[in-house]
Short mmCIF file of C-alpha atoms in Angstrom, two decimals:
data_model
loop_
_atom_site.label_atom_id
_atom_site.label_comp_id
_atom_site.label_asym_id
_atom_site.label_seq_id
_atom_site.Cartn_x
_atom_site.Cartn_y
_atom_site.Cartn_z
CA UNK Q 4 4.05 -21.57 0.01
CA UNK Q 5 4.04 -18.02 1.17
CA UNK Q 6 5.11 -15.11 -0.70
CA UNK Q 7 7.68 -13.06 -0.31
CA UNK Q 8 9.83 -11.46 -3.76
CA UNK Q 9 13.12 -10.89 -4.65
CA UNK Q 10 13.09 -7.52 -3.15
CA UNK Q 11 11.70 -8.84 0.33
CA UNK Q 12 7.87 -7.37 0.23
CA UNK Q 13 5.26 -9.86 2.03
CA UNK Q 14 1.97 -9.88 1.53
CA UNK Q 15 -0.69 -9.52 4.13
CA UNK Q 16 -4.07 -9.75 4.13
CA UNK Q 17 -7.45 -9.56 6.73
CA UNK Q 18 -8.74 -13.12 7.02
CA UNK Q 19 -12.21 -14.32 8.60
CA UNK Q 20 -10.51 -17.02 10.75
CA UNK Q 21 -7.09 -14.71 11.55
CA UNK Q 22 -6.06 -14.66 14.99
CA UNK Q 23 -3.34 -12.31 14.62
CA UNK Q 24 -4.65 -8.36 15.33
CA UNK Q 25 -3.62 -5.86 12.47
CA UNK Q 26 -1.53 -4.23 14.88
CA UNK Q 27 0.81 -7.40 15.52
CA UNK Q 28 1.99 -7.75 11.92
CA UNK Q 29 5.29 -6.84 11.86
CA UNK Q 30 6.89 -4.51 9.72
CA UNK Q 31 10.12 -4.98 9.61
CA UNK Q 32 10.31 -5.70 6.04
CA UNK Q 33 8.08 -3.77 3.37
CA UNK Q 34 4.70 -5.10 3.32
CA UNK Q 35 1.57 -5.33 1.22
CA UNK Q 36 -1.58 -5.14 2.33
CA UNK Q 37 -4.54 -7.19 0.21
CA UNK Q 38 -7.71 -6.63 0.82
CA UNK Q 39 -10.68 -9.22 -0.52
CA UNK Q 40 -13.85 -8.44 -2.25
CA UNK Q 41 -16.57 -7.62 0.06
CA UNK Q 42 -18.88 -10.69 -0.34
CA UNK Q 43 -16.48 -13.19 -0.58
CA UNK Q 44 -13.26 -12.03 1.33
CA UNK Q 45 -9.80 -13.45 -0.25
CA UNK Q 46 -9.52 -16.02 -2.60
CA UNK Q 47 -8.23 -19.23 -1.06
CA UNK Q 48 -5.10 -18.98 -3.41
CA UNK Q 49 -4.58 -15.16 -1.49
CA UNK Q 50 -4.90 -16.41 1.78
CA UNK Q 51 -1.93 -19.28 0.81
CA UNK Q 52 0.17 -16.53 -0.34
CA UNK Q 53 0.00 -14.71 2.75
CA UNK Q 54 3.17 -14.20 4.74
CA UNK Q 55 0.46 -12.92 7.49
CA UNK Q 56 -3.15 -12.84 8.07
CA UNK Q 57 -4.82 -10.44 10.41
CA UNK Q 58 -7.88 -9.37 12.18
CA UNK Q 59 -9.46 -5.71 12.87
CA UNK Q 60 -10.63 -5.70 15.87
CA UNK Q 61 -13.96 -4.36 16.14
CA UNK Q 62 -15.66 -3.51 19.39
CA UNK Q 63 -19.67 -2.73 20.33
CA UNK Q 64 -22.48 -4.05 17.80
CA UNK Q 65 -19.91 -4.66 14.57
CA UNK Q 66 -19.76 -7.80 13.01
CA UNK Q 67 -17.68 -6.66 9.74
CA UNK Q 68 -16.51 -3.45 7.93
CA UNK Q 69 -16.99 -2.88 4.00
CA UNK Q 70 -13.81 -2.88 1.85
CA UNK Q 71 -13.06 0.61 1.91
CA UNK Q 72 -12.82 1.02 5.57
CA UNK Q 73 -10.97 -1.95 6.01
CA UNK Q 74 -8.00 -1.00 3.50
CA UNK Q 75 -8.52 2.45 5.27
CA UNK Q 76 -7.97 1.08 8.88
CA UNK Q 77 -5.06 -1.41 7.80
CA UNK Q 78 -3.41 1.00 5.53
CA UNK Q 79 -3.85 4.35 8.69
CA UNK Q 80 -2.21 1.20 10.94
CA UNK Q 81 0.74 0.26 8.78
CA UNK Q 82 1.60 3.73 8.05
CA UNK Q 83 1.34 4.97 11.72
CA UNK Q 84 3.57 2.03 12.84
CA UNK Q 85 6.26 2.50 10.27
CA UNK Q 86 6.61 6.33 10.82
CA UNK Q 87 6.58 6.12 14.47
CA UNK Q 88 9.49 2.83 14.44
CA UNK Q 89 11.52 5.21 11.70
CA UNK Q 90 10.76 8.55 13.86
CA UNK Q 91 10.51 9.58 10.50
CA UNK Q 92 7.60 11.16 8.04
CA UNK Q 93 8.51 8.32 5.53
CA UNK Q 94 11.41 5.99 4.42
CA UNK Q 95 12.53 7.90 1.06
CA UNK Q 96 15.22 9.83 0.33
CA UNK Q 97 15.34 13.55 -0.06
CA UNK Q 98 16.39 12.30 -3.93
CA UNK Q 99 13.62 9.82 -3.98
CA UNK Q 100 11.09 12.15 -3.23
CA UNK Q 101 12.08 14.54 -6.00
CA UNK Q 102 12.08 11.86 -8.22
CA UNK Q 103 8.53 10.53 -7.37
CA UNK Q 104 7.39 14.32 -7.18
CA UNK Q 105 8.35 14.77 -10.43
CA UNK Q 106 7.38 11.43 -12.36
CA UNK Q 107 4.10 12.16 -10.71
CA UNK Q 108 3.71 15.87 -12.36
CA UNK Q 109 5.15 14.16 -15.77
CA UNK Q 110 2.08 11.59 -15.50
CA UNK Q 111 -0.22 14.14 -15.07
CA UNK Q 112 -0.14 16.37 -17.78
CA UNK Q 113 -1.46 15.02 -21.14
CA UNK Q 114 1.27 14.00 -23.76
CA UNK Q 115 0.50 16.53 -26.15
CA UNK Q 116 0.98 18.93 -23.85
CA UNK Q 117 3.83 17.44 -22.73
CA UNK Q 118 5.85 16.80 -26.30
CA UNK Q 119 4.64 20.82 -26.74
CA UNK Q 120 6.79 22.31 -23.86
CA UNK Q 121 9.95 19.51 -24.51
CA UNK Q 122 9.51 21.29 -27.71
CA UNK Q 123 9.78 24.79 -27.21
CA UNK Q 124 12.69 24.02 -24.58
CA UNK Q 125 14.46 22.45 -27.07
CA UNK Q 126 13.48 22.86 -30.78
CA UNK Q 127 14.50 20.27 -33.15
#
């Protein structure tokens, strides 16, 4: 049974035995990429999930890439797709950016800190 939730996100994932290049995976719902653990790849109960599996292609003398520079690759990929089939910088709103902006800022500063300025802006 493969994957998909409510809100319409697939999962996809780089297999050993994929046939299907990273750069054929369509996007044209939102995606998520899982990546495997180095040794032992994707757990045979990931790779049934998957909506899509995919290959890097690798060309010369490589015969596999460590984690980080496969979720690097697939993630540059995906992102460089989606921007260029939007002709956009990103899918959010002007809005939704604010809002992520600032929950991001709120996350970031210690809650001490935090309950201290609520509290001088508005003094109980």
């Amino acid at each position: 049974l493969k994957y998909i939730d409510n809100n319409g996100i697939s999962l996809a994932g780089g297999t050993v035995n994929a046939t299907t290049p990273l750069q054929e995976v369509p996007l044209t719902t939102p995606i998520c990429i899982i990546i495997g653990n180095e040794n032992r790849g994707l757990s045979s109960q990931s790779i049934n999930a998957l909506s899509h599996q995919y290959k890097i292609t690798m060309h010369g003398m490589v015969e596999s890439l460590n984690l980080s520079v496969a979720a690097a690759i697939s993630l540059y990929d995906v992102t460089q797709r989606k921007r260029s089939s939007l002709e956009a910088g990103g899918d959010l709103t002007k809005d939704e950016i604010e809002d992520g902006t600032a929950k991001f800022y709120l996350n970031s500063i210690r809650n001490r800190i935090l309950r201290g300025l609520f509290n001088q802006i508005n003094p109980t």
